[in-house]
Structure formats: structure tokens, C-alpha cells
XYZ file of C-alpha atoms in Angstrom:
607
model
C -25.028 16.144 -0.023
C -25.936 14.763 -3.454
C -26.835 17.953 -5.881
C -28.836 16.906 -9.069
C -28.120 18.822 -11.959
C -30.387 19.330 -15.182
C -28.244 18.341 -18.067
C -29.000 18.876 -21.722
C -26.849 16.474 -23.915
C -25.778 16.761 -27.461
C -23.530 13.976 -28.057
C -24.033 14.453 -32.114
C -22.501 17.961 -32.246
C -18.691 19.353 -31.969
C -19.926 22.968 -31.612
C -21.263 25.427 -29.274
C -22.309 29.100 -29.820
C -21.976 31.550 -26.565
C -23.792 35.001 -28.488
C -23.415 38.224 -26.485
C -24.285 41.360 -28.255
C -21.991 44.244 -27.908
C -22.187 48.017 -29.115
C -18.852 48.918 -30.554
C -16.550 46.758 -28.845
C -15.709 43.106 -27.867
C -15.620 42.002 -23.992
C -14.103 39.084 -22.535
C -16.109 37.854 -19.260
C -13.803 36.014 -16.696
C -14.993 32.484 -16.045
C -15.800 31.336 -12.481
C -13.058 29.669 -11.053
C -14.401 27.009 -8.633
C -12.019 24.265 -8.931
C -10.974 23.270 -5.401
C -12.232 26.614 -4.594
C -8.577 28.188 -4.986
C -8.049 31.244 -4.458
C -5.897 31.906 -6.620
C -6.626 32.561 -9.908
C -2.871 31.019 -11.783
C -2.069 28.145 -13.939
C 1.537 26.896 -13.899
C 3.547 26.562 -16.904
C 6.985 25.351 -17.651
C 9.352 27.844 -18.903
C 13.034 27.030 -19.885
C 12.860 25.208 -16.427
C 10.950 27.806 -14.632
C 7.314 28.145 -13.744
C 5.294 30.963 -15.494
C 1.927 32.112 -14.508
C -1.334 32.568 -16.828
C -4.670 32.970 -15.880
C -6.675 30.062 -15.240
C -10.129 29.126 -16.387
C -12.283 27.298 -14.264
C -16.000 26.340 -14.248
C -18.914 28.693 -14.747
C -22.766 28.325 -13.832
C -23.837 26.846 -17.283
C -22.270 24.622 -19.712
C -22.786 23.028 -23.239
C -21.652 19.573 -24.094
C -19.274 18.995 -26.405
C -17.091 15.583 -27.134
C -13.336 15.649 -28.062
C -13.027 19.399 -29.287
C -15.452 22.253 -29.216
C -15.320 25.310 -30.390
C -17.067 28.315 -29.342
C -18.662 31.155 -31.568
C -18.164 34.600 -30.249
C -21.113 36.705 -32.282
C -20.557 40.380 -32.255
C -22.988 43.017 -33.161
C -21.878 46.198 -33.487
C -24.439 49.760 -33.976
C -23.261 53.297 -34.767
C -25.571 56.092 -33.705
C -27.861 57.876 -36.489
C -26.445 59.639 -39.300
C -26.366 63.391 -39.274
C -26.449 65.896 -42.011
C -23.500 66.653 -44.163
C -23.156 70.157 -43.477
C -22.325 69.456 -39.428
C -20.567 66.371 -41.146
C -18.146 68.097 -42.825
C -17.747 70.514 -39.715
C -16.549 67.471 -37.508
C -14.591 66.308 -39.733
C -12.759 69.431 -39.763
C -12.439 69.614 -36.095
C -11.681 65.799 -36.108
C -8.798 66.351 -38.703
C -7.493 69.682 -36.949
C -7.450 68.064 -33.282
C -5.352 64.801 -34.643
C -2.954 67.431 -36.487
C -2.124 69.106 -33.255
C -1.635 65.878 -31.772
C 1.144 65.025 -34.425
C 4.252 65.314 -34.223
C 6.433 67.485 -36.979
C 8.067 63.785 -38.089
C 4.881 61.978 -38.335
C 3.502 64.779 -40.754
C 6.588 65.062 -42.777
C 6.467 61.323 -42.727
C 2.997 60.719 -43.944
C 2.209 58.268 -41.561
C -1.498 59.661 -41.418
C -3.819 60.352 -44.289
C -5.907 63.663 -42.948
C -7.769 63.342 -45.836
C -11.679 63.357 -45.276
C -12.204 59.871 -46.462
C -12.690 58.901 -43.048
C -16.216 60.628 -43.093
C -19.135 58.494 -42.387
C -21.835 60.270 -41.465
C -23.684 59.153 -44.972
C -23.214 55.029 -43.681
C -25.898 53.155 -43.306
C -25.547 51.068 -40.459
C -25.493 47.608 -40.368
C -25.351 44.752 -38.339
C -22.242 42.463 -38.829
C -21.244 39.088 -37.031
C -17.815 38.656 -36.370
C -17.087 34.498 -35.149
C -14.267 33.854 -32.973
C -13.689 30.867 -32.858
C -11.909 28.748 -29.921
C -10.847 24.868 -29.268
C -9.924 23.454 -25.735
C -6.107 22.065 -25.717
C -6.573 17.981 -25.420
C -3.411 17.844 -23.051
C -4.291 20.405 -20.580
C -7.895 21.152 -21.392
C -6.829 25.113 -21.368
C -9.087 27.594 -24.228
C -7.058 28.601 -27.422
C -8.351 30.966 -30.511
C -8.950 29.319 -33.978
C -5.789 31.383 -34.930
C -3.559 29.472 -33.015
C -2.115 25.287 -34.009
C -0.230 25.152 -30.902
C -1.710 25.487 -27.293
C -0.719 28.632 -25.910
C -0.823 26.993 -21.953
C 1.181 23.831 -22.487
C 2.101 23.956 -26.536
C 0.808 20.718 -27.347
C -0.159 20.511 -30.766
C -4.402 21.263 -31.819
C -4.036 17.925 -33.403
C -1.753 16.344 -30.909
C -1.858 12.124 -31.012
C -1.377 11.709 -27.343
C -4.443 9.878 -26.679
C -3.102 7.318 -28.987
C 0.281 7.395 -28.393
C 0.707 8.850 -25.174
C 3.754 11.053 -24.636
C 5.644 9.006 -27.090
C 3.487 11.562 -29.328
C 5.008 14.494 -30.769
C 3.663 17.894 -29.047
C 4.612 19.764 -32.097
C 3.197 17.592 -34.594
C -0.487 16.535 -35.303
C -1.106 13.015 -34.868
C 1.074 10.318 -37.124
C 1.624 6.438 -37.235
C 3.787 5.383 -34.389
C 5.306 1.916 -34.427
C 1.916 -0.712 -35.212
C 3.157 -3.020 -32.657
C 3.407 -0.624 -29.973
C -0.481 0.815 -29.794
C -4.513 0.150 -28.759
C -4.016 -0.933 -24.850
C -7.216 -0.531 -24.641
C -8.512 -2.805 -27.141
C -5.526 -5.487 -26.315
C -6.479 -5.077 -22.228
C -9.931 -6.588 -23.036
C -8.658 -9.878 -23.972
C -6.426 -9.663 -21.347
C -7.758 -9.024 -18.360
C -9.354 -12.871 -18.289
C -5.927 -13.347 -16.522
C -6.130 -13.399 -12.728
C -3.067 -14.435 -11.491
C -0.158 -12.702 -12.320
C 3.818 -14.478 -11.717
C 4.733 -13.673 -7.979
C 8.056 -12.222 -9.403
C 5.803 -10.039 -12.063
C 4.545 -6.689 -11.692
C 0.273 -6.621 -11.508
C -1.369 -3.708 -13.310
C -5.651 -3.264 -12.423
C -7.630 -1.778 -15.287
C -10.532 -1.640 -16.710
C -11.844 0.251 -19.892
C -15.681 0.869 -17.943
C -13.669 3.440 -15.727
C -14.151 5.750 -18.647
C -17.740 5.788 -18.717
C -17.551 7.899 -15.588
C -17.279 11.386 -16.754
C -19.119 14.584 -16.675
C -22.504 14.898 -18.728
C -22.420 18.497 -19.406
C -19.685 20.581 -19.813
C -19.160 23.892 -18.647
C -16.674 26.474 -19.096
C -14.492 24.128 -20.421
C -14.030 20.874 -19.799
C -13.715 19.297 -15.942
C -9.483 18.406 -15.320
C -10.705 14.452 -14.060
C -11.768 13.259 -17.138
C -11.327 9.709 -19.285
C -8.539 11.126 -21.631
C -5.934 10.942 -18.237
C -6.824 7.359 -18.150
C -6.477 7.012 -21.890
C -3.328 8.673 -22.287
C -1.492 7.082 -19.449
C -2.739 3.333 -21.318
C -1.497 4.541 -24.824
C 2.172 5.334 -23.121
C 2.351 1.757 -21.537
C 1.124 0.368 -24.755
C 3.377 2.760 -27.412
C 6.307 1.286 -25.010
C 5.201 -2.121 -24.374
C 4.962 -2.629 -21.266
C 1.273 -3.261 -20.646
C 0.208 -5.266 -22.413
C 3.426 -7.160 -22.410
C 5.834 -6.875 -19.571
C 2.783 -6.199 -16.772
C 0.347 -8.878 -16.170
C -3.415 -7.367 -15.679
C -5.645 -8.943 -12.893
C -9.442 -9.145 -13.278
C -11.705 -6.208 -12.413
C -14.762 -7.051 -10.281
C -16.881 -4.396 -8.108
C -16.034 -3.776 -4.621
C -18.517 -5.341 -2.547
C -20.790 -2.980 0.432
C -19.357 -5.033 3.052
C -15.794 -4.339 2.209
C -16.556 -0.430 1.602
C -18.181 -0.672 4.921
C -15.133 -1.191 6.342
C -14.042 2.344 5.609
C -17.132 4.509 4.689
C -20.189 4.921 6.231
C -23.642 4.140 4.661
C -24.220 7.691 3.610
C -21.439 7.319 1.699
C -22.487 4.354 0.471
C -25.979 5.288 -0.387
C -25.254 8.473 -1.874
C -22.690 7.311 -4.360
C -25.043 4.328 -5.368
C -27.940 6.984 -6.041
C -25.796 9.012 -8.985
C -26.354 5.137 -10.673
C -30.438 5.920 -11.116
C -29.703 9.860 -11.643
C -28.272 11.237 -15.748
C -26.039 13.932 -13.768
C -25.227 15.327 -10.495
C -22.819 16.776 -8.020
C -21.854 16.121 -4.936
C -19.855 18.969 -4.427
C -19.392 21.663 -7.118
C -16.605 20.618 -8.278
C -17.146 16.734 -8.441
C -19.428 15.033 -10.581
C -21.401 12.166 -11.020
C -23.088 10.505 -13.572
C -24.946 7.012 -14.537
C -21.761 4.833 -15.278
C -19.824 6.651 -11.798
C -21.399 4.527 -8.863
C -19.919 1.577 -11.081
C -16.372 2.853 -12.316
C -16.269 3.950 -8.285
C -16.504 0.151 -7.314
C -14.826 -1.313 -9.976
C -11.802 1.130 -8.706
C -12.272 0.294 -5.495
C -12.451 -3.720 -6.289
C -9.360 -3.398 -8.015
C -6.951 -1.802 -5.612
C -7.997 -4.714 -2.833
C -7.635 -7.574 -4.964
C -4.216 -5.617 -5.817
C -3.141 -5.244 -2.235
C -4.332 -8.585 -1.357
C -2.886 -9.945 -4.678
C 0.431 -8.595 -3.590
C 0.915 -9.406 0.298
C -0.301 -12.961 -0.377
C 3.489 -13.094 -2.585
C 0.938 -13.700 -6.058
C 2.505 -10.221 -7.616
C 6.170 -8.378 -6.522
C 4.051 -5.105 -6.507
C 1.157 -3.221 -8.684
C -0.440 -0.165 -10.081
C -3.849 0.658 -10.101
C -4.587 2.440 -12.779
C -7.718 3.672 -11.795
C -10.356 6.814 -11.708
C -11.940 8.541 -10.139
C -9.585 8.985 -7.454
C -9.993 8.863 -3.549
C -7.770 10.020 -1.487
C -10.525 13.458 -0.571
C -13.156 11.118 0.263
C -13.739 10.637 4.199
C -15.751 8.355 6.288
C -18.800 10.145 5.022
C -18.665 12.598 2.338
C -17.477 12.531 -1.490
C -15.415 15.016 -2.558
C -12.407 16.685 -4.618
C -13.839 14.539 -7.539
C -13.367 11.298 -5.240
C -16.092 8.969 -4.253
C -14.659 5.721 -2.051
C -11.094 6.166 -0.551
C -9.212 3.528 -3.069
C -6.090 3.937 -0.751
C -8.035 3.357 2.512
C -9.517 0.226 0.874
C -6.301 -1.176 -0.423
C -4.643 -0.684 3.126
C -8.113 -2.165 4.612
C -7.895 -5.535 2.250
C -4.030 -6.051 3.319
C -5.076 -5.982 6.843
C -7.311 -8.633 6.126
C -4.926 -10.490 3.944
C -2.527 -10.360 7.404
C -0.617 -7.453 7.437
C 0.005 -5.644 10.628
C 1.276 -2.188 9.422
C 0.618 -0.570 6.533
C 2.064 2.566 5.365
C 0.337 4.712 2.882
C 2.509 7.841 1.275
C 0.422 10.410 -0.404
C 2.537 12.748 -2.969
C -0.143 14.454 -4.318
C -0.017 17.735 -4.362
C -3.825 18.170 -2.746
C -3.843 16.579 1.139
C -5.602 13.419 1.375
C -7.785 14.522 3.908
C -9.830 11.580 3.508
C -7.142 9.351 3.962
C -6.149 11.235 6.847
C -9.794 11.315 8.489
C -10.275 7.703 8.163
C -6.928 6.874 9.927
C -6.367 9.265 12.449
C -7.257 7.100 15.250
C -5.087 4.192 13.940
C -1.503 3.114 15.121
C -1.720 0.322 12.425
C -1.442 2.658 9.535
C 0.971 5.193 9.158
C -0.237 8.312 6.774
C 2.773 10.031 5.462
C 1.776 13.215 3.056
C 3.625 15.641 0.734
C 1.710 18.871 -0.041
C 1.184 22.140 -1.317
C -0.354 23.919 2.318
C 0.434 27.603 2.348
C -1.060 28.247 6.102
C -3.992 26.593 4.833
C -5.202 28.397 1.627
C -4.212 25.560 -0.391
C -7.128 23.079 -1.335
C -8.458 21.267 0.973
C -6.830 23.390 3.276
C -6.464 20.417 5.579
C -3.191 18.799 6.465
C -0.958 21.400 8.422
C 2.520 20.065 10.319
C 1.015 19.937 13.685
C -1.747 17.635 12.397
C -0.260 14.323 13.745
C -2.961 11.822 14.621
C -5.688 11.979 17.856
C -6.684 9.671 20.829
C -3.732 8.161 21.069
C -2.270 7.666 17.724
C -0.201 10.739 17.649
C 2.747 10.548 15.425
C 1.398 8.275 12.920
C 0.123 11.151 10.538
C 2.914 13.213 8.954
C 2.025 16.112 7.217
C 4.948 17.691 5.094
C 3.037 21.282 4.308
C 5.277 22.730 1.108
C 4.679 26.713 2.152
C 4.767 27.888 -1.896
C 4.235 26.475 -5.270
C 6.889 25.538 -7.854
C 8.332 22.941 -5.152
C 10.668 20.425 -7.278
C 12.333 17.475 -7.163
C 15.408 18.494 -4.821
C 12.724 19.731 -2.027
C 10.862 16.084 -2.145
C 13.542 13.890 -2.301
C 15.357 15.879 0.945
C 12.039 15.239 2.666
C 12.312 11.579 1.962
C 15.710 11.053 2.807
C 15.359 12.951 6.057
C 11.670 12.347 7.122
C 10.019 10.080 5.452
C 12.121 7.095 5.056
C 13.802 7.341 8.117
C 10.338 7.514 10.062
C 8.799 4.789 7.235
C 11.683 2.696 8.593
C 11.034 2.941 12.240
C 7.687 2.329 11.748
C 8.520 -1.627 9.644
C 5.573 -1.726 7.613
C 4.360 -5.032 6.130
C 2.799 -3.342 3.365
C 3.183 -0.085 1.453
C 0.712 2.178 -0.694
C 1.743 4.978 -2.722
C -1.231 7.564 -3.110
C 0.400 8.850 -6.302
C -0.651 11.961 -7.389
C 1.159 13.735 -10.593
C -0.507 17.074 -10.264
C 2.667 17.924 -8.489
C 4.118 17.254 -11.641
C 5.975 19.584 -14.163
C 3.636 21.173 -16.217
C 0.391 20.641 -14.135
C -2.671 23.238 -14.655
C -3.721 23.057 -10.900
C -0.753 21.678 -8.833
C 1.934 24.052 -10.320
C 4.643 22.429 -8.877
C 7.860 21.479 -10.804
C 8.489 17.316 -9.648
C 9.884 15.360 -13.163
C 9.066 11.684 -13.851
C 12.798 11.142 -12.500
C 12.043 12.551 -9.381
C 8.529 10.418 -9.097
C 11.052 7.426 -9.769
C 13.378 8.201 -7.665
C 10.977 8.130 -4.608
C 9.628 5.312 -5.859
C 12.823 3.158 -5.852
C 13.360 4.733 -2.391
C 10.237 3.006 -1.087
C 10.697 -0.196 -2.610
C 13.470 -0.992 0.109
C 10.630 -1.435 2.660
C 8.026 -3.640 3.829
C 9.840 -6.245 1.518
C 9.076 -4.847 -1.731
C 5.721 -5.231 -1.330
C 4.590 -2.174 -2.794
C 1.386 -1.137 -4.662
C 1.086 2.174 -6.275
C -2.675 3.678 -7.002
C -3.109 6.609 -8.973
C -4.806 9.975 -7.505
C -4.740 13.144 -9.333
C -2.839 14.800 -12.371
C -4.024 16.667 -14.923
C -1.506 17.479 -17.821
C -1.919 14.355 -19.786
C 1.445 14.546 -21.097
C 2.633 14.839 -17.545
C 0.976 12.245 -15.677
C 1.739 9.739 -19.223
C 5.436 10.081 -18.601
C 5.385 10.270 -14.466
C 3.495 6.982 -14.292
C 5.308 5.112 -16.940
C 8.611 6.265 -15.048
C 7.004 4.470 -11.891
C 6.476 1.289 -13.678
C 9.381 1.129 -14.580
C 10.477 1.162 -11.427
C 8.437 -1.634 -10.210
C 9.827 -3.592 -13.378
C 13.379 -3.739 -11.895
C 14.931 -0.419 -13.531
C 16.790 1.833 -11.682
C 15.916 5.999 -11.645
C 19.278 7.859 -13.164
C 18.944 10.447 -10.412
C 22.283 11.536 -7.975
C 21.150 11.773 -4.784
C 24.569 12.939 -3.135
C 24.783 16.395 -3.732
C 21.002 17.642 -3.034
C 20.658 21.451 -1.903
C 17.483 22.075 -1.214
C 15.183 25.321 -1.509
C 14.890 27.748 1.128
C 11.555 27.391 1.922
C 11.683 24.044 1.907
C 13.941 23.228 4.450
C 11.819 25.499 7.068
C 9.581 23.476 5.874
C 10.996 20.102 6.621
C 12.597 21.908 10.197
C 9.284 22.729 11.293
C 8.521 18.939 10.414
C 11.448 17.341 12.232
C 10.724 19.747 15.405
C 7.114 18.186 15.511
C 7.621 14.291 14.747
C 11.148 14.264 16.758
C 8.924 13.806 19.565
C 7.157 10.639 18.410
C 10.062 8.971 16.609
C 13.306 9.224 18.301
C 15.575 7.864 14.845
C 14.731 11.970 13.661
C 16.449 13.073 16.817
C 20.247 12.671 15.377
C 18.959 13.986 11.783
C 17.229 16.754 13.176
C 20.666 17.624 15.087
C 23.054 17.329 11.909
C 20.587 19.442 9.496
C 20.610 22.206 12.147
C 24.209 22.900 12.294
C 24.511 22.541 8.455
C 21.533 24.506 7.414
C 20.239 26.069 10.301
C 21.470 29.855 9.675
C 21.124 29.350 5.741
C 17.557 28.090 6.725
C 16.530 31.058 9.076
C 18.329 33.932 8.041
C 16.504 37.443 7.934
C 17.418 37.672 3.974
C 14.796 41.183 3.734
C 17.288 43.029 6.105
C 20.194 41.990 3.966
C 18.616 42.869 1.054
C 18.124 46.518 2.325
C 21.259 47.034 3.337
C 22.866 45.763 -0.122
C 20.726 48.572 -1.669
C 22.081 51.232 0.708
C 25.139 50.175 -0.271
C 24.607 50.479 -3.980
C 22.598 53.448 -4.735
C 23.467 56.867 -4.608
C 23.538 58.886 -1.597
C 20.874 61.299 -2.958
C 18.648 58.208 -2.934
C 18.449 57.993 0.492
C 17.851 61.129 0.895
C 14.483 61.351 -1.022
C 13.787 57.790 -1.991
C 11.475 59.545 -4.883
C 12.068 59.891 -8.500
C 10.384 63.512 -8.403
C 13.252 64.268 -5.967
C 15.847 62.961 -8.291
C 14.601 64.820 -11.470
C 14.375 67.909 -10.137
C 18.050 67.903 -8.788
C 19.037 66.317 -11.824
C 17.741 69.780 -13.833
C 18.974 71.949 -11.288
C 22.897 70.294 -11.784
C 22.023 70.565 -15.797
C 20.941 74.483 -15.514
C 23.973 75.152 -13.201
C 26.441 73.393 -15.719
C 24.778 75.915 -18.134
């Protein structure tokens, strides 16, 4: 379904007025929070290595545009009632002044901490009307509402003036935007020239960009502004640039648009069709939450184009391995429908052009915190392609909602989808690097792929407004360099979600540097992982143990190390620690009331 919105645009202005009126006091409406229709109303933010919660803001029915930084003007009217005479004036004021004496306190009188003089009377004001602007600007790193009051974001605490779009995270949060190193800046404008290049080394490592994937973006803003936008794209390019490595130590291949035949392969014409339409239409929506404008139908194809000719570029031995960086993302969109802000499956198409190119087996592993259930959809039938996925679940009240452990592939391709359903947020890097050494790669090695994909997703990341997990750029790296070791090296990573631009900057420059040769500091001998993570990976292991027999022997060793930690009744425990500790009249009562009245009855006895 292809919704057309009515957009208004104002390209030329940086400011928008919301004006509510208001007798004597200010109110606050909660935005509409439709993002992935969560239920959950929480935004994740790092605290001295823990995750705090903050409410989230999310998408309303109308929106204004604004460009880089808007700013909202709150106007407040406030009314008093009629004056009345002075005589029953002066009698209020009395009772007002005798009423707040009572109330006092002998030390706040003898103090003088209130003046009870009558200067407070003002019956004989005129009343006026008097606008009060409040004025707000949306953080550039995490697009979370501040007040004008503030310099630093009170979400993420990048600075108002922050230089990450230019600089990427090699920017100072704290700082407004300075001079980095000249030679070490602009991918953007460098990529241009570039890009004529279509060939890269067969020992190098192929990047795919192209600057028209930022013309896709949303024409009208709303509530603030949408999490997929062209700054992750941006921001990501400035890192590689500010640390030379693309431009410079990546080669770039050529863009060119994905043709129908090849998306046929993988969607269906309605698919087609109704992401070709958005080309003739200003704005629309095919969900919600995902937009479309003139310039998406394009930056869709040109994605998809470049992930084949990257997989294809790569089996063929013309590239060690790649990264698309590329928007929007795919992994949500199925067979038939756009969604999740993705319009063709860029993964599906990648793992489609390798086949052609003459590989057998392909395995695609999807980190992102969000279940590809498009990538799932369109492969769930298929013993050639093995869909491994990492993802925040919770019995299915996570978005999409899709993806649960006993999900493992229909009519005869059971086995070859594994689902790893994280049951809470804040999962880290200890909980995804035990599921790789005991699931993933020992199933990804069964399995002898030719080819592998990596749908790489960094809203898991540290820091992330919607995945609110806790996963570092070392951890990304590390299970990076653990996939390498298959299907040859051959190994193409394509970028999904992530929406902390400071986040996603570092995480995918940590990944290239992976595919460059360097080697993740990470110690992967001594891993404990959480709790709920290991029932996690149990419930897992009990599943896929019956389609891959190498998980048998793991399965067997992690149950007689972790097995009782793992499944232990810890509420029961808990209950009995606190019988242990607290007084015995506790238990009897259980009820503060209880306790101070026996309390007053020991004092008066003592008395």
C-alpha cells in the first residue's frame, strides 16, 4: 500500500512556530510515538557503561519542514480573571497573608524567608497578554529535542554545534565544529571523481557509494526529524575520509541502477511498481513510518545496483571483500511489501547476483537489532541460503515482531533460518560474541558457504535511540574478523540500520578496518556471558541441534558448565536472603504502619 501524503515545503526557512494558547500555565503534549510501532515508549543512553532510559519522541500527525536545525517557538498566553474592588482586595489579601502564616513554620518567620507584606496585591492589574518563546533545536547526532538553554544534547551530549557531519566521529562531541587535519576531509566531493573507477585490485577492499543516495529523504518533517535520514550516510563518509581510508586505502566501484529483471528475481511486481510510483509522486508513505519521495525509487536502485555488482565484483576474485555503503536499507522488505523504511531487499539481491556469478551457498548474517523479516520471507524455502539473525525479540513485542527461535525455515528447508531472539534490551558485546562462537560459526561452518553477506545493522550499537542495546565498534569487529575465516574471505558487508551518527561512524569504520587486514584487540578467552542470554542461546542450541549435528557436542559442554547458573530460580533466592536479613518483626507485618506503631509503643514504654 502506497499512502500519498500532502507536503508543504519550506526549504528557505530554519524555523517553525507550534502556538498553543494556555490560561495560566504551560503544557507539554506527548508526541506520537509510531516508530516501528514500539511499544515502548524509552530511548537508550549510555551511562558510565550502563544504559539509562529517557523518554522517546517519535512522529506525530503533522509536521513542518525544516533543514539542518529547527527550532520551535512555544507562544504562551496567559489571562487573569477581572479585577475586583479594593475593599474585598484588601480582605483577601488578609486572609491570603494569615493562611500562609499558619502554614509557616516558627524558623521560616524568624528567618524572613517570606515577605507577608501586601505587595503581592494585584487586584488593581490590568491584564495583559504576554508571549513567552521557548525555543528548541533537534540534536544532529541523535536527532533527540533540546531547549535553547542547553549547548550540549541532553540524550547523547553531542555538542549543538557538533562537526560530525564533516568530520565524523573524529569530531569532538564537546566542542562545536573546528578544522580537522585538511588532508583528511570532503569524501564526498573526492568520491565523485572517483567513482569512474570500476575495477578495484583483487587483493583490495571495494567500497559502493554514491552521493544521489542522499536525495532520498523525507519531504516534510514531523515531530522531529525521521532516524533514516542522509546525515547517517554523511557522517559514516566524513569518518572514512577524516581517517583516510576512503578515498585512499578502499577502491570505489561504479554505481549504476539495478535493473527490473534482476529485482525480479527477488520481489514481485507490486513491489516493483509501487516503489517506481513514489518517482512521479513529491511525498508519500508506504507504511507510516517509511517514506518516500521523488529522488527514493532512484537511490532504491542505485542501492540495490551496487550491492550486486559488489557481490559479483567479489566472488569473481576482482575485490578481497566490500562494503556497501548504502541507504535506504532492506533487510524489512519482503517479496511484496516495503517497509521498516526499506524498499528492495539489498541483502537478498547481493546473495541473488552471487548465485548468478556461481556460488552455490550463500550465507547472509543479519546483526541488526530489528529481524530481517524480509530477508527471512524471501528465503525461507531455500537450502541454498542460510539466514542467520541476531535480535532484540522479547516474545514478540519487539519490532517487527517476527523472527522467534522456533522460526527455522518451511517446506523442506528447515534449519537454514536461525533466529537468535535476545529476550531484553541492553544486550552487549559478551552476549553476541558467545552466540557466534557457539552458534553461529559453528553452524556457518557446517553449512561451507561460497559466499558471505553481513546485513550490518549498528542500531544494536552503544548509544542507539531505537535499538538500545550496548554492542561497541570492537565487538562489531570482532564478529567481523570471525566471519572472514569462511567462504574464503569472500565477504561483503552492506549496511542496514543505525541511528546515532556517532555510533554507526565509529562501528562501520571499525569493520573496514577489518576488511583492510587489521586485527580487532578483543580477548575472546575469558567471555561470561549474561544471564538472559545464555537461555537465550540454550533455547537456540535445543532447536537447531536437530538440523546440524556439529551443535550436538557444544550444546552438551555448555549444559554442564552453565546449565544451573543458566536456569536457576534466582526470585526464590532472593526471598529467602531477605528473610534472612530483616528483622523478625518484619515478617510479622510486612507493613511500615505495623513497624511505626511498635516502634512508639517501645519509645513510650522506655519512658
Amino acid at each position: 500500500m502506497l499512502l500519498v501524503d500532502k507536503c508543504h515545503i519550506n526549504s528557505e526557512h530554519k524555523m517553525v512556530s507550534d502556538t498553543l494558547q494556555i490560561n495560566h500555565h504551560l503544557t507539554n503534549g506527548e508526541a506520537e510515538n509510531n516508530l516501528h510501532r514500539q511499544s515502548e515508549k524509552t530511548l537508550c543512553q549510555p551511562l558510565n557503561g550502563s544504559l539509562g532510559e529517557v523518554s522517546s519522541l517519535g512522529f506525530g500527525a503533522n509536521r513542518t519542514h525544516t533543514d539542518e536545525e529547527s527550532v520551535d517557538i512555544l507562544e504562551v498566553t496567559t489571562r487573569d480573571s477581572a479585577a475586583t474592588s479594593n475593599s474585598n482586595s484588601h480582605l483577601d489579601v488578609i486572609a491570603k497573608t494569615g493562611k500562609r502564616q499558619n502554614d509557616m513554620t516558627l524558623e521560616d518567620i524568624y528567618n524572613k524567608e517570606y515577605n507577608f507584606d501586601d505587595d503581592d496585591d494585584d487586584s488593581d492589574w490590568d491584564p495583559l497578554e504576554k508571549n513567552i518563546e521557548v525555543l528548541k533545536w533537534f540534536c544532529v547526532n541523535c536527532t533527540m529535542v533540546n531547549f535553547d538553554d542547553v549547548v550540549h544534547c541532553d540524550v547523547c551530549g553531542e555538542h549543538r554545534e557538533s562537526g560530525i557531519l564533516r568530520h565524523g566521529f573524529h569530531a569532538s562531541p564537546f566542542l562545536p565544529e573546528q578544522s580537522l587535519d585538511p588532508n583528511g576531509s570532503e569524501l564526498i566531493e573526492s568520491s565523485k571523481g572517483s567513482c569512474s573507477q570500476n575495477v578495484a585490485p583483487n587483493n583490495s577492499t571495494a567500497v559502493g557509494f554514491d552521493e544521489r543516495m542522499l536525495l532520498h529523504a523525507e519531504v516534510e518533517m514531523k515531530s522531529h526529524p525521521h532516524p533514516e535520514r542522509p546525515d547517517r550516510l554523511r557522517a559514516i563518509a566524513a569518518s572514512l575520509a577524516t581517517a583516510g581510508i576512503f578515498p585512499g586505502r578502499c577502491h570505489p566501484i561504479l554505481a549504476r541502477e539495478i535493473t527490473r529483471e534482476e529485482l525480479l528475481m527477488i520481489h514481485s511486481p507490486e513491489n516493483i511498481e509501487a516503489v517506481e510510483l513514489t518517482s512521479r509522486m513529491l511525498a508519500s508513505y508506504f507504511t507510516p513510518d517509511t517514506y518516500a519521495n521523488e529522488h527514493s525509487a532512484r537511490a532504491a536502485r542505485l542501492a540495490a545496483g551496487l550491492c550486486a555488482d559488489l557481490a559479483s565484483t567479489i566472488f569473481s576474485g576482482r575485490a578481497k571483500n566490500g562494503f556497501a555503503l548504502v541507504r535506504p536499507p532492506g533487510h524489512h522488505a519482503g517479496v511484496k511489501q516495503a517497509m521498516g523504511f526499506c524498499l528492495h531487499n539489498n541483502a537478498a539481491i547481493a546473495a541473488s547476483a552471487a548465485q548468478a556469478a556461481g556460488a552455490k551457498k550463500v550465507l547472509i548474517v543479519d546483526w541488526d537489532v530489528h529481524h530481517g523479516n524480509g530477508t527471512q520471507e524471501i528465503f525461507d524455502q531455500s537450502k541454498s541460503v542460510l539466514y542467520v539473525s541476531l535480535h532484540r525479540h522479547e516474545g514478540g513485542k519487539f519490532y517487527p515482531g517476527t523472527g522467534a527461535a522456533d522460526e527455522v525455515g518451511t517446506m523442506g528447508a528447515e534449519g537454514y533460518c536461525v533466529n537468535i531472539p535476545w529476550s531484553r534490551r541492553g544486550v552487549g558485546d559478551k552476549d553476541y560474541i558467545y552466540a557466534f562462537q557457539h552458534i553461529v560459526i559453528p553452524i556457518a561452518s557446517e553449512f561451507a558457504p561460497d559466499f558471505t553477506i553481513i546485513s550490518a545493522g549498528f542500531d544494536a550499537a552503544r548509544g542507539d535511540p531505537l535499538g538500545c542495546c550496548d554492542v561497541t565498534p570492537a565487538g562489531f569487529a570482532q564478529m567481523t574478523e570471525m566471519l572472514t575465516a569462511l567462504s574464503g574471505g569472500k565477504l561483503l558487508v552492506i549496511l542496514e540500520g543505525g541511528y546515532n551518527l556517532r555510533s554507526i561512524s565509529c562501528s562501520a569504520t571499525a569493520v573496514i578496518k577489518v576488511l583492510l587486514g587489521e586485527s580487532p584487540a578483543c580477548n575472546l578467552d575469558d567471555i561470561v556471558p549474561s544471564k538472559s542470554g545464555l537461555r537465550t542461546i540454550f533455547e537456540v542450541l535445543k532447536i537447531q541441534t536437530k538440523y546440524w549435528p556439529a551443535l550436538e557436542s557444544t550444546f552438551s559442554k555448555l549444559q554442564l558448565r552453565w546449565g544451573i547458573y543458566a536456569f536457576q530460580d534466582t526470585g526464590k533466592q532472593v526471598k529467602r536472603r531477605r528473610k534472612a536479613v530483616v528483622p523478625v518483626w518484619w515478617r510479622w507485618g510486612r507493613k511500615r504502619l505495623f513497624y511505626r506503631v511498635l516502634s512508639k509503643q517501645l519509645q513510650f514504654k522506655v519512658k
